[in-house]
Tab-separated table of C-alpha atoms in Angstrom:
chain	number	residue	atom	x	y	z
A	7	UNK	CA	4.991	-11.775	13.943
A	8	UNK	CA	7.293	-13.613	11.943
A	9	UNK	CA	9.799	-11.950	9.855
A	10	UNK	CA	8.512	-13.174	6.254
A	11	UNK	CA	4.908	-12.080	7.221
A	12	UNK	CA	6.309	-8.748	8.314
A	13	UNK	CA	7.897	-8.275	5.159
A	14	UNK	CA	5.091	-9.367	2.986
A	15	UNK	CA	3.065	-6.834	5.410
A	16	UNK	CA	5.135	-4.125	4.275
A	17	UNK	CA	5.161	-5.001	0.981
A	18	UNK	CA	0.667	-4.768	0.645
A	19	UNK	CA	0.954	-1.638	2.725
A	20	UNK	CA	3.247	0.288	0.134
A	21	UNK	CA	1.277	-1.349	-2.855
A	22	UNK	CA	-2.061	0.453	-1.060
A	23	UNK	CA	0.177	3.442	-0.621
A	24	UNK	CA	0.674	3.880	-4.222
A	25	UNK	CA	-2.283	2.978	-4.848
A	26	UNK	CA	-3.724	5.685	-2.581
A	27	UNK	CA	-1.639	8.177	-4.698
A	28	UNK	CA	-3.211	7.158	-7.999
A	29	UNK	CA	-6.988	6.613	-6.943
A	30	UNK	CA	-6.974	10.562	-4.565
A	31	UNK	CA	-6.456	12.375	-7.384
A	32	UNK	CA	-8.556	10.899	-9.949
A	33	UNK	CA	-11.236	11.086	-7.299
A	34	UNK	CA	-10.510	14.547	-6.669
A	35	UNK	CA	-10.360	15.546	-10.086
């Protein structure tokens, strides 16, 4: 895996971490 697609991994998989946090509890609620 190259370094820049590593990063830009990283990068979706805290955006869908976040937005994990904001979609739970609404779906909770």
């Amino acid at each position: 895996m190259f370094p820049a697609v590593g990063a830009t991994f990283f990068g979706q998989e805290s955006f869908h971490v976040l937005l994990l946090w904001l979609v739970i509890p609404l779906s909770l609620v």
